[in-house]
Coordinates of C-alpha atoms in Angstrom, one line a residue:
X1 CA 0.0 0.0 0.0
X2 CA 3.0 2.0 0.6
X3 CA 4.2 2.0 -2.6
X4 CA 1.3 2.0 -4.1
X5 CA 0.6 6.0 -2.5
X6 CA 4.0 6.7 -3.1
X7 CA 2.7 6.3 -7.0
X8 CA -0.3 8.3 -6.2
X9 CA 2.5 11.4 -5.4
X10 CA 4.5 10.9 -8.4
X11 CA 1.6 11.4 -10.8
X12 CA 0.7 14.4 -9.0
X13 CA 3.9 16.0 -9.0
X14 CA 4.4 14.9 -12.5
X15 CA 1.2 16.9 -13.5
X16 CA 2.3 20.2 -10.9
X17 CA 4.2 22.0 -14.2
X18 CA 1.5 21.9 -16.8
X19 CA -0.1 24.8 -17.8
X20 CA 2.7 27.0 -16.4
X21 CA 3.2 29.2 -19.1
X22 CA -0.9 30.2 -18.8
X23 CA 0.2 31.5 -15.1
X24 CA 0.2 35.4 -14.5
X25 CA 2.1 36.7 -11.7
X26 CA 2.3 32.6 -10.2
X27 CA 4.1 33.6 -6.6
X28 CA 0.9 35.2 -5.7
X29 CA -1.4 32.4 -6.7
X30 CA -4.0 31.5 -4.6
X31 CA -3.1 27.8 -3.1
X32 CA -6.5 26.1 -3.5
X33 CA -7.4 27.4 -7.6
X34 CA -4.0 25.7 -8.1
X35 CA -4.5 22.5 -6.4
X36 CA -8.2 22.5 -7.7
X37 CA -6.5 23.0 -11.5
X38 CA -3.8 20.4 -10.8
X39 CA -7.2 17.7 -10.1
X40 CA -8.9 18.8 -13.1
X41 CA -5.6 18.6 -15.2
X42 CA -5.7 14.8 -13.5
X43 CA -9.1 13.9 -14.5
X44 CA -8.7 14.9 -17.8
X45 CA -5.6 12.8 -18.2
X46 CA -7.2 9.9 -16.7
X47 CA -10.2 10.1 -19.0
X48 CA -7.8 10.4 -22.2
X49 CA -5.8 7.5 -20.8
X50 CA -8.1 5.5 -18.9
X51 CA -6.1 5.5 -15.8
X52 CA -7.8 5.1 -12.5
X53 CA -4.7 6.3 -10.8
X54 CA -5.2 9.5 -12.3
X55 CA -8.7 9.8 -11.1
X56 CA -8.3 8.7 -7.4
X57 CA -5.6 11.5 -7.1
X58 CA -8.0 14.0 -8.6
X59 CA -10.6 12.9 -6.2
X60 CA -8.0 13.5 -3.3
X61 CA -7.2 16.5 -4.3
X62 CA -10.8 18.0 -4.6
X63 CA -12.5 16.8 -1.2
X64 CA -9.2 18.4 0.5
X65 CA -9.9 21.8 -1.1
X66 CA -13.6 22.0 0.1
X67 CA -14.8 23.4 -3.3
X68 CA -18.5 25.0 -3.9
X69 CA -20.8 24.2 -6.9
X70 CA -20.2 27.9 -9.6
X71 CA -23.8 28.1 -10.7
X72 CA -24.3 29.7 -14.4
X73 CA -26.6 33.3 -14.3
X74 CA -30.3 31.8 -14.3
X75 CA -31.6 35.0 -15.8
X76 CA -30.6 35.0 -19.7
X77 CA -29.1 31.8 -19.6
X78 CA -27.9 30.8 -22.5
X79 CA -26.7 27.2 -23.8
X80 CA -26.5 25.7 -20.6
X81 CA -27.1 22.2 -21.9
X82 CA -26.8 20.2 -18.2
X83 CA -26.1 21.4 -14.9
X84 CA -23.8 18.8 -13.1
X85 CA -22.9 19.3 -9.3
X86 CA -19.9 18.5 -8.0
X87 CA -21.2 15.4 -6.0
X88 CA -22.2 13.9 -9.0
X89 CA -19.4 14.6 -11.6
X90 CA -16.9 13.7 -8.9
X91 CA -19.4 10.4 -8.1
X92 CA -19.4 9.3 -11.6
X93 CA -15.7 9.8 -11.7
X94 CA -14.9 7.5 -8.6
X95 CA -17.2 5.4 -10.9
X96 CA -15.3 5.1 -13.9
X97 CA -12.4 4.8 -11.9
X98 CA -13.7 1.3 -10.4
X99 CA -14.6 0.4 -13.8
X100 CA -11.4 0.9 -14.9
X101 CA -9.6 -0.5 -11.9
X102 CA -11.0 -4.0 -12.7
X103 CA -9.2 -6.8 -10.4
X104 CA -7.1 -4.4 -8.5
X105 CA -7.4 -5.1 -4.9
X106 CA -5.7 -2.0 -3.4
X107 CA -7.2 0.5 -6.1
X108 CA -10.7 -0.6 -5.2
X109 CA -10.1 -0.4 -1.4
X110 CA -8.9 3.3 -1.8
X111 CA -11.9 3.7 -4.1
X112 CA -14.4 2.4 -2.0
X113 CA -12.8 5.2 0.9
X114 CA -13.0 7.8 -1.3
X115 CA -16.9 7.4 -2.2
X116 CA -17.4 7.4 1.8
X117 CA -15.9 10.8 2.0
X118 CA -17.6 11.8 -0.9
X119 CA -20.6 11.2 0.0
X120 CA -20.5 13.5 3.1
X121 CA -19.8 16.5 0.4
X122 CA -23.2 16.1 -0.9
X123 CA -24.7 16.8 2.6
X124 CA -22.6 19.3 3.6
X125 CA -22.0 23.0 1.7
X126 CA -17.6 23.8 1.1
X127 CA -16.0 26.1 3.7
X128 CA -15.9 29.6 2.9
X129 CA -13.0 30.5 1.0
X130 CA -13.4 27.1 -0.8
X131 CA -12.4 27.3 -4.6
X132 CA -15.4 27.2 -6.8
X133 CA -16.0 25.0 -9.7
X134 CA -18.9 24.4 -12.4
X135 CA -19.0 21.6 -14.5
X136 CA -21.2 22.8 -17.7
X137 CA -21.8 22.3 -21.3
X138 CA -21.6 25.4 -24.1
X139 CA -22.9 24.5 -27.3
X140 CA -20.7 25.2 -30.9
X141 CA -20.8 28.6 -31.1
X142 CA -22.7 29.7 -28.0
X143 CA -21.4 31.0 -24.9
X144 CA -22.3 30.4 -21.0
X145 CA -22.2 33.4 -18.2
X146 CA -21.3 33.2 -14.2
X147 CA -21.3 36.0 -11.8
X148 CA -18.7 36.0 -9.3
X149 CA -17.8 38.4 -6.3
X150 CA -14.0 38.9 -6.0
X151 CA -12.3 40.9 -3.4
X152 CA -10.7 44.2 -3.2
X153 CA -7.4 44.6 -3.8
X154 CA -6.9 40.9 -3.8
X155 CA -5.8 38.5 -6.5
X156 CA -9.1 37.5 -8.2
X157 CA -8.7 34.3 -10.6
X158 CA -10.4 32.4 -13.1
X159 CA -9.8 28.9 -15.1
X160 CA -11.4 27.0 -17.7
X161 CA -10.2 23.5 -18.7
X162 CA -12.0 21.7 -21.3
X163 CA -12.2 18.2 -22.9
X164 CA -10.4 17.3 -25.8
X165 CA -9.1 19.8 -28.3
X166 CA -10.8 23.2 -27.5
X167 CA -11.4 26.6 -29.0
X168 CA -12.6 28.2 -25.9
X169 CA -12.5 32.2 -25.2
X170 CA -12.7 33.3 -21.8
X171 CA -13.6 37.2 -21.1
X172 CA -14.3 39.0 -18.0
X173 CA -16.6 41.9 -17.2
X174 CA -17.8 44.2 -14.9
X175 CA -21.1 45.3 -13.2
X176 CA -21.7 47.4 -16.2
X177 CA -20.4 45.1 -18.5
X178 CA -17.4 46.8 -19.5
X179 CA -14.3 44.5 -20.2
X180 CA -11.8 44.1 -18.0
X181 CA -9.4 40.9 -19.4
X182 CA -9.9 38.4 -21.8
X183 CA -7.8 35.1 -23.2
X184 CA -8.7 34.6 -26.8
X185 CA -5.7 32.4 -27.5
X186 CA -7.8 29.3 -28.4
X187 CA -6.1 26.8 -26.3
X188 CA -6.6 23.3 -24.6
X189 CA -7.0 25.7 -20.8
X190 CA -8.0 29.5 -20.6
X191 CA -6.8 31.0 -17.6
X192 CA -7.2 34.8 -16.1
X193 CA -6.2 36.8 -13.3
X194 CA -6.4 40.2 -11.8
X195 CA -6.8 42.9 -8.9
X196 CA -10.1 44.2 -8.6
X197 CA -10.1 47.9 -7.6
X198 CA -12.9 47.8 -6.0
X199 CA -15.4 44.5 -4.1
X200 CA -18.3 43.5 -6.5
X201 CA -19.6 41.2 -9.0
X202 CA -17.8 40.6 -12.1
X203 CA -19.5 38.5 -15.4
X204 CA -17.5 35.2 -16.7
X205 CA -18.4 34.8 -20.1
X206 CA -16.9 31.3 -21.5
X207 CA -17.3 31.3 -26.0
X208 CA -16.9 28.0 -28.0
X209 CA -15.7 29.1 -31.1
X210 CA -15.5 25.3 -32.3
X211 CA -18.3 23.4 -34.3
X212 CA -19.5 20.7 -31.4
X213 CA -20.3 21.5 -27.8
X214 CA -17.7 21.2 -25.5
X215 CA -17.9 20.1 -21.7
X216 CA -15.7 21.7 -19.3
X217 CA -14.8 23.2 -15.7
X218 CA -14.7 26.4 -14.6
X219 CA -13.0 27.1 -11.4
X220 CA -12.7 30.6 -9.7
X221 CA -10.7 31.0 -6.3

């Protein structure tokens, strides 16, 4: 069992550089968005490689950072497909993780652990502070919107990572929808941060520019 945690850290220092270039001013990075990034990173890998390992780490991870479901704006919403909770995306992940750990003795033992914790997240809300994350569909072409209150004067941050090969856009607005940062380099993440001058709702606005829908995370600190 030793070993087999000792494997468990590997893979997720292995995964602790990627995305690295995307950072902005990464000394004054908020803690939990990065560990929260590092799981989804994880669980994308295991999905592309069908690694339980991968998945179990993620799952780790997420129930340490006590994260809170990131609702999209109910008023105008537009091509939400499917709302997904974060008890049940990281349920059917533990899931696909037994299904892919088949025979193996001391990956369905940590498995079986991990749904126990799990299922005390569903009854019980994230601390405050937690990182929040939304687990959402946009449609080709459309866009989704989340309103989130960041801080004054304090490092404000927001991540998208996507499934497969994506042509997401990610922009950020104010209260009076005036633009205050964007990433429109079309790449596999989007990834934002800033100091808001003053406390107040800001407008996440997440564009596929691709031809299929695309399912993804959005995680905000």
């Amino acid at each position: 069992m030793k070993k087999f945690i000792a494997l468990l850290l590997i893979l997720c220092f292995s995964f602790s550089n990627e995305g690295k270039t995307q950072v902005i001013e990464k000394s004054a990075k908020h803690q939990k968005i990065e560990n929260t990034r590092l799981a989804y990173q994880l669980i994308k890998y295991g999905y592309q490689k069908e690694n339980a390992l991968s998945m179990i780490s993620a799952i780790d991870i997420l129930l340490k950072q006590n994260i809170n479901d990131l609702y999209p704006e109910t008023k105008g919403l537009n091509q939400i497909e499917k709302e997904t909770k974060n008890y049940d995306y990281l349920k059917n992940i533990l899931d696909y993780a037994r299904y892919k750990a088949k025979n193996n003795i001391n990956i369905l033992t940590l498995i079986d652990q991990y749904d126990k914790e799990l299922f005390k997240m569903k009854a019980t809300r994230g601390a405050i502070g937690g990182a929040r994350v939304g687990n959402h569909t946009v449609l080709a072409k459309g866009s989704n919107f989340f309103w989130v209150v960041f801080k004054e004067n304090e490092l404000a941050e927001v991540s998208v990572i996507g499934n497969g090969m994506n042509v997401l856009d990610l922009f950020i607005y104010d209260d009076k929808n005036n633009l205050v940062h964007k990433d429109i380099k079309r790449q596999t993440e989007c990834y934002l941060n800033w100091y808001p001058k003053e406390k107040k709702a800001y407008k996440i606005k997440i564009k596929n520019n691709g031809s299929s829908k695309i399912n993804y995370s959005v995680i905000t600190n």
